[in-house]
Structure formats: structure tokens, C-alpha cells
Amino acid sequence: MAVKITSAENAQVKLAASLHRAKMIRTEQLYLAEGAHLAAEALRSGVTIERAFVEEGCSAEVEILFAELERRDVPCALLPRRLVEKISEAKTPQGIVLLVRLPEEQLKLHTDGRYLLLENLQDPGNVGNILRSAESFDFDGVLLCGETAEVYTPKAVRGSMGSVFRLPTARYADGAAAACALRGAGIPLFTAELRGDSRLPDELPERGLCIAIGNEGRGITEELSALADASVEIPMSGKTESLSAPVAAAVLMWELFRRRR
Amino acid sequence: MAVKITSAENAQVKLAASLHRAKMIRTEQLYLAEGAHLAAEALRSGVTIERAFVEEGCSAEVEILFAELERRDVPCALLPRRLVEKISEAKTPQGIVLLVRLPEEQLKLHTDGRYLLLENLQDPGNVGNILRSAESFDFDGVLLCGETAEVYTPKAVRGSMGSVFRLPTARYADGAAAACALRGAGIPLFTAELRGDSRLPDELPERGLCIAIGNEGRGITEELSALADASVEIPMSGKTESLSAPVAAAVLMWELFRRRR
């Protein structure tokens, strides 16, 4: 029952395995979605699936996905486990990996939208998690600034639980470039930081705003703080210094979502 | 300037390096706190520091901590970098690792307290992050059930940003054992899950309650759900299936904290 691999398929496996690195994702305009859950989310979200790699002897769940992919004329390669392991970043690959095309449309800023700005957020799992919360609380998009981790690496895609397929994002060289774009669109910017003059979450406008979350260790840069319209602070017990970046982002977005209901 | 290592110190390094594993932590009743930030938090929190390992040629920040540790009669070993790397779990060790004794006192349940129950939460980073949020939002303790990751592994301690030094926790064999203890203390249990009959966050009592958070993928077990007084659900946009465990926990704890203010 050994599957015969063509040299074209071998080249595709090599390409796929290179997409763990942010640089290759941008060069190839392709990224990976691993596992049955993300594959199902990709199918439902209408992203462009270029190719699927399926492990031979896969589970019934993966077989159903496989059939659906073939029905949609997605080229599928049946691979032995060792090749799926080569592509997959997960410790225990789940039998299916999709090659997805980066979206052509980028985030458009609307005066009455709700946006999140991430400044130098390093951890790809955190970035993915924040996208998941942003979609859960009906935000319209995420501005990724400076050294913020690539959202299309396997770890970020997994952390987003599929929100990366649907929530628009845009890249900016740094926080200042994003602040400039927001100003152009008439959207006020609020930095999440302890600045002395910080507002409380319920003093934020309900819509037409952008909330900025800083680096996990260093927070918001002075440059971005100076460009913000105001800062916002989540009240706490005083026993800890701060909340984690994904928790601070989620609590602020929940506050706006809660008030609209 | 080579530091001479005694055989007793070598044995201590070996012991410390074994404390990345949950089993050894429980056997030795000791755990590690790595880096200047956590070392400072440990000093301020009054935990019992058994020993400190400091890298030779360390930073000024670590030197101040070193002086403070010596002032408190904590045995300190000055080690070459290769030995600090052996102890440290971090990719780039920050020059100081403390050996901390597990607390003797466990969490005590009070009728009017606010508690979190974690059922089979697998990721140590998530467990640490949840402890950080729990202390930030003035919760009184965390019940760790079943397969929930050890809170004293380096990853969980780091994720807690020091909250593990202060927030009381208790271990239970499973959710049912914890539910039984809560019932005995007259504390109602609310599971965070979509159960059809779920309450909204603002229908929870302000104090005298325990909120249960389930496994990252599978959620709350049927067994625990059946033992709960009610379930609670965070309203969402409907575009995603769920929130991550640390975000769900934080939003629910924030809701109670917000209402008390």
C-alpha cells in the first residue's frame, strides 16, 4: 500500500515545509493550516486553498475533508506519515495540512469601525489568540505594527483557531505609520497603558476607535504613546503589575462588546 | 577568574536541573524561579528561598538581588554560565535562578470567597497566565483538578509573573473531588460552558462562588457539568466557536471585579 510520490509532489512538500518561516510566507504568498479543525474552518471561511496534503490511512474525519476538497477541485496529495511530519509543525500531526493563499484584500479603515493595534507583540501564539478574541467580540480588524509576529505562521494560525481566515489585518512598519493611517481615517487611538491620565474602559467610545496593545514585556513605546489621543487602563487589585497582553486585549474588547448588547 | 565548584554545589545544580519535571517538584517540595524579575517578586512575596544560583559576571540588576539574598542569609552559589544554562529552562538564562520551597499552607475555602476551578487544563503557560489574572482581579484561590498542569514548573511560574508565590492553590484528584469540597464549604459552582441553560456573567453572585474552566480543547467534562449548580456563558459575536481558556477565565473574573467597584 506504499504511496508513490512524484517529483512534483516532493517539490510541493519542500515548499510547504519552508512555510514555518515568516519570510518564506511573504515570498510565496502562501501559508499552512494544519489539522482537521483548521482545515474545516478554512473550507467554511472561503479562503483560497491551493493544495492539500493528506496522510495515508487517515481518520474518518480527515477522509470527509479529503472528499470535500476533491469535490472543490483542490489538488490533493496522499502522503506517507514521514512526509506529513516534515510539513507539519505540530508534535503529533493530525493527518491533514492545507496550503492556503494569503488574502489579496487588506484591512480597510472605516470611521465607525473597531480596531486593535498590536505594537511589537512577539509571541505568535499571543497574536493568534488575540485575533480569536477580536473576532469573538466583533472587532473589525487588527493592525500589526513593527516587530509583531507574523499572523500566518503555523503557531499563530493555530492560536487563532481559524479567525485568521476571516478577520482582516494590515501590516505597518511601526506604530507611528499605523497611527498616521488611523488619523487619516478619523479614528481615535487609545493605548492600553498606565500613564497617569488613563481613562477607564467605560469611558471609551463604543465604536470608531482603535485600541493599542504593546509588547509583552515593555508595553507601548513612547513614540506611540505620544501619538495616541488618550490611554486606557483596566482597573486591577493592585497585587500584580499588569495583565498579559492577550488578557488585556480581550478584557478591553469585551467591555465594548458588552456595552453594545 | 574561574569559579571553583564544590561537589556539594554540583549536587545542588543536579537537583535544580531536575525540577523542570512536575514529579520531581512534588518529591523534593522545591521549585525554580528564573530571572531577575521573578527573583525580585519572590523576595517581595516572602516565600522560602532555599538557595540561589547566580551567574558569574552577572548584570548590575542581578548583583543587587545577590546582595539582598546574602543579607537574608540565603546560600548563594556563584556559577559559570554553562551550569546556569543547565539549571535554566529559558533559551537565554537571565543570570539568576532561585530554589523555592513549596508552600506548606494550602488554599482554605471560605463561604464568601471567589475561586476558580481548572479542570484538566493542559498548558502550563495557560495555568500560569490564569493565576496572574486571578490575582489581578482579586480572586482568593485556584483549585487545580485532574490533569491540570503543575503550577510550579518553570513555564507556569514564568506565565504567572510571580502570582504563584502569593495566590493559594489546592490540588484535587478530579473535578468531582473539588466539587465535593466546594459543596462542603457552601460555595456554589458555575461551569463556563455552552449548556443551553447558561446564565449571563452579570447573573453570577458577586462573591461566594467558584467558576470552573475546562480543558483547552474539550471543555468541561460531563461529570463536572452534572455536579455544577449552573453554567455561565460569555456572549460572543457568533463568528467563532469559543474563547481561549485564559481569556474566558479572565473575562468572567473581570466581570465580577468590575461590578464590585
mmCIF file of C-alpha atoms in Angstrom, chain A residues 18-30 102 150 152-153:
data_model
loop_
_atom_site.group_PDB
_atom_site.id
_atom_site.type_symbol
_atom_site.label_atom_id
_atom_site.label_comp_id
_atom_site.label_asym_id
_atom_site.label_seq_id
_atom_site.Cartn_x
_atom_site.Cartn_y
_atom_site.Cartn_z
ATOM 1 C CA SER A 18 9.556 26.102 4.251
ATOM 2 C CA LEU A 19 6.365 27.935 5.313
ATOM 3 C CA HIS A 20 7.146 27.746 9.032
ATOM 4 C CA ARG A 21 9.236 30.867 8.456
ATOM 5 C CA ALA A 22 7.586 34.278 8.182
ATOM 6 C CA LYS A 23 9.931 35.361 5.377
ATOM 7 C CA MET A 24 9.011 32.436 3.124
ATOM 8 C CA ILE A 25 5.290 33.007 3.782
ATOM 9 C CA ARG A 26 5.621 36.562 2.409
ATOM 10 C CA THR A 27 7.803 35.470 -0.531
ATOM 11 C CA GLU A 28 5.477 32.647 -1.596
ATOM 12 C CA GLN A 29 2.234 34.381 -0.531
ATOM 13 C CA LEU A 30 1.190 31.045 0.946
ATOM 14 C CA LEU A 102 -2.604 34.914 1.514
ATOM 15 C CA GLU A 150 3.632 37.077 11.571
ATOM 16 C CA TYR A 152 0.345 33.314 9.115
ATOM 17 C CA THR A 153 2.941 31.098 10.842
#
